[in-house]
Amino acid sequence: MVTLHDVAGMALVALGLVLTPGPNMMYLVSRSVTQGRRAGLISLLGVAVGFFVYLLAAVAGIATLFALVPAVYTTVKLAGAAYLAWLAWQALRPGGTSAFDPKPLPPDPPRKLFTMGLVTNLLNPKIAILYVSVLPQFVDPDRGSVPLQSLLIGLTQIVVAVTVNGLIAVSAGSVSTFLRGRPRWLRTQRYVMGTALAGIAVTVAVD
């Protein structure tokens, strides 16, 4: 069954990814800053549903893949490590931008906010690769049901992602105002997240 080490590992990866600027963060911050906290939280609900869609699809796919080709574990493990390294570079490269300095968006009704949050997450390559390449690294067929392990590890990621994104949506306006006049803080945020992701990528690759 899933170990505490696996849960903590996925939680750490999920935290690093959710704090790395990407489509979800950009959309939620833009909505919260432009249209208010309620709009940001409605958008987050759509994002959360997108996570569950990916998780259910990944659980079925991962179970079948491991059953037919056990050696594929090594392939997805290295692919996940490479992707984490790429995210680290995106955060550390010169000229990177912060998600807390978003472009203005026109106001939208709740239904559209939910739909756009869902679509943004479903079309987010970072999330797709997370479930296909990273999640399997925390699943061990020798410890029991692969689908159940995948589900529990995936739920760990969802809890972390929704919680952090919720905090971001609620505080985005205040944080954005604070950081806009402090470019050094924006750079520090990128460097810290990039370094953390790079460390995780190395750990995953050599484990």
XYZ file of C-alpha atoms in Angstrom:
207
model
C 0.000 0.000 0.000
C 0.990 3.638 -0.237
C 3.658 4.676 2.267
C 4.058 7.964 4.097
C 7.259 8.493 2.106
C 5.294 8.261 -1.158
C 2.612 10.654 0.049
C 5.203 13.159 1.260
C 7.119 12.836 -2.004
C 4.071 13.530 -4.158
C 3.038 16.375 -1.852
C 6.476 17.965 -2.323
C 6.340 17.571 -6.104
C 2.774 18.919 -6.183
C 3.795 21.913 -4.082
C 6.720 22.683 -6.365
C 4.553 22.439 -9.476
C 1.634 24.461 -8.139
C 3.990 27.258 -7.082
C 5.657 27.299 -10.498
C 3.960 29.830 -12.809
C 1.844 28.050 -15.401
C -1.560 28.293 -17.140
C -3.576 27.495 -14.002
C -1.805 30.015 -11.799
C -1.850 32.695 -14.483
C -5.587 32.276 -15.054
C -6.531 32.155 -11.363
C -4.383 35.145 -10.476
C -5.686 37.140 -13.441
C -9.298 36.413 -12.495
C -8.793 37.168 -8.813
C -6.924 40.402 -9.479
C -9.292 41.598 -12.226
C -12.675 40.330 -11.040
C -12.286 39.575 -7.330
C -11.836 36.609 -5.011
C -15.217 35.038 -5.788
C -14.354 34.840 -9.476
C -10.999 33.280 -8.624
C -12.616 30.612 -6.428
C -15.254 29.750 -9.054
C -12.464 29.369 -11.578
C -10.613 27.159 -9.087
C -13.636 24.852 -8.896
C -13.303 24.243 -12.631
C -9.578 23.608 -12.230
C -10.298 21.065 -9.461
C -12.725 19.149 -11.671
C -10.026 19.050 -14.346
C -7.649 17.414 -11.848
C -10.192 14.667 -11.133
C -10.732 14.020 -14.843
C -6.997 13.558 -15.339
C -6.681 11.399 -12.235
C -9.420 8.968 -13.238
C -8.002 8.659 -16.743
C -4.477 8.176 -15.432
C -5.489 5.531 -12.888
C -6.985 3.333 -15.609
C -4.117 3.945 -18.020
C -1.353 3.425 -15.510
C -2.887 0.179 -14.244
C -3.104 -1.247 -17.761
C 0.366 -0.067 -18.713
C 2.059 -1.566 -15.668
C 0.204 -4.837 -16.129
C 1.254 -5.223 -19.776
C 4.734 -3.664 -19.781
C 6.338 -3.436 -16.308
C 9.577 -2.079 -17.794
C 7.778 1.117 -18.845
C 8.156 2.315 -15.233
C 11.770 3.296 -15.909
C 10.781 5.213 -19.040
C 8.082 7.292 -17.384
C 10.343 7.877 -14.401
C 13.078 9.415 -16.550
C 10.515 11.358 -18.574
C 9.092 12.809 -15.365
C 12.547 13.799 -14.145
C 13.305 15.468 -17.484
C 10.047 17.403 -17.353
C 10.723 18.626 -13.813
C 14.171 19.759 -14.979
C 12.552 21.651 -17.867
C 10.160 23.400 -15.457
C 13.135 24.352 -13.285
C 14.833 25.932 -16.308
C 11.678 27.843 -17.230
C 11.678 29.361 -13.735
C 15.417 30.108 -13.645
C 16.067 31.270 -17.206
C 16.853 34.947 -17.800
C 13.844 37.073 -18.659
C 11.269 34.933 -16.870
C 8.069 36.604 -15.723
C 6.000 36.260 -12.575
C 2.417 35.031 -12.417
C 1.658 37.835 -9.968
C 1.914 40.490 -12.675
C -0.982 39.312 -14.894
C -2.608 40.945 -17.908
C -6.126 42.368 -17.304
C -9.100 40.200 -18.347
C -12.721 41.272 -19.026
C -15.337 40.206 -16.393
C -17.086 36.878 -17.050
C -20.213 35.186 -15.570
C -19.816 32.252 -13.118
C -20.566 29.540 -15.700
C -17.859 30.821 -18.018
C -15.418 31.199 -15.124
C -15.958 27.542 -14.168
C -15.703 26.349 -17.769
C -12.551 28.325 -18.469
C -10.951 26.995 -15.271
C -11.789 23.445 -16.354
C -10.556 23.917 -19.926
C -7.385 25.703 -18.790
C -6.487 22.732 -16.598
C -7.406 20.071 -19.167
C -5.231 21.795 -21.764
C -2.351 22.341 -19.329
C 0.578 20.149 -20.481
C 2.170 20.431 -17.040
C -0.754 18.582 -15.462
C -1.014 16.003 -18.228
C 2.645 15.066 -17.923
C 2.414 15.093 -14.131
C -0.154 12.292 -14.151
C 1.445 10.308 -16.962
C 5.133 10.595 -16.047
C 5.476 11.666 -12.420
C 2.644 9.931 -10.575
C 3.782 6.385 -11.560
C 7.102 6.991 -9.818
C 5.307 6.793 -6.472
C 3.489 3.550 -7.299
C 5.000 0.125 -6.573
C 3.166 -2.921 -8.032
C 4.705 -5.091 -5.294
C 2.776 -3.183 -2.623
C -0.703 -4.108 -3.833
C -3.362 -2.635 -6.095
C -1.824 -0.243 -8.628
C -5.126 1.588 -9.304
C -5.711 2.164 -5.588
C -2.158 3.414 -5.044
C -2.460 5.712 -8.060
C -5.768 7.066 -6.771
C -4.404 7.819 -3.291
C -1.239 9.446 -4.637
C -3.289 11.450 -7.129
C -5.657 12.636 -4.409
C -2.627 13.831 -2.454
C -1.620 15.969 -5.426
C -5.167 17.323 -5.818
C -5.441 18.291 -2.144
C -2.131 20.155 -2.270
C -2.879 21.831 -5.601
C -6.416 22.944 -4.709
C -5.365 24.188 -1.264
C -2.438 26.238 -2.556
C -4.360 27.528 -5.570
C -7.199 28.508 -3.248
C -4.814 30.515 -1.084
C -3.365 32.114 -4.214
C -6.817 33.035 -5.517
C -7.835 34.568 -2.184
C -4.618 36.543 -1.679
C -3.689 37.291 -5.305
C -4.853 40.891 -5.232
C -2.849 41.806 -2.144
C 0.220 39.831 -3.233
C 0.167 41.317 -6.726
C 0.008 44.855 -5.347
C 2.881 44.111 -2.964
C 5.152 42.492 -5.550
C 4.635 44.836 -8.483
C 6.798 47.460 -6.836
C 9.413 44.933 -5.711
C 11.096 43.269 -8.716
C 13.685 41.578 -6.486
C 10.939 39.690 -4.685
C 9.550 38.508 -8.022
C 12.971 37.207 -9.051
C 13.463 35.526 -5.678
C 10.146 33.697 -6.044
C 11.210 32.316 -9.414
C 14.693 31.319 -8.245
C 13.468 29.511 -5.121
C 10.871 27.510 -7.056
C 13.291 26.753 -9.877
C 15.967 25.503 -7.502
C 13.461 23.314 -5.639
C 12.229 21.755 -8.878
C 15.782 21.109 -10.054
C 16.563 19.311 -6.799
C 13.432 17.168 -7.099
C 14.299 16.322 -10.708
C 17.756 15.075 -9.725
C 16.337 13.036 -6.820
C 13.718 11.414 -9.042
C 16.271 10.577 -11.760
C 18.767 8.847 -9.442
C 16.309 7.192 -7.016
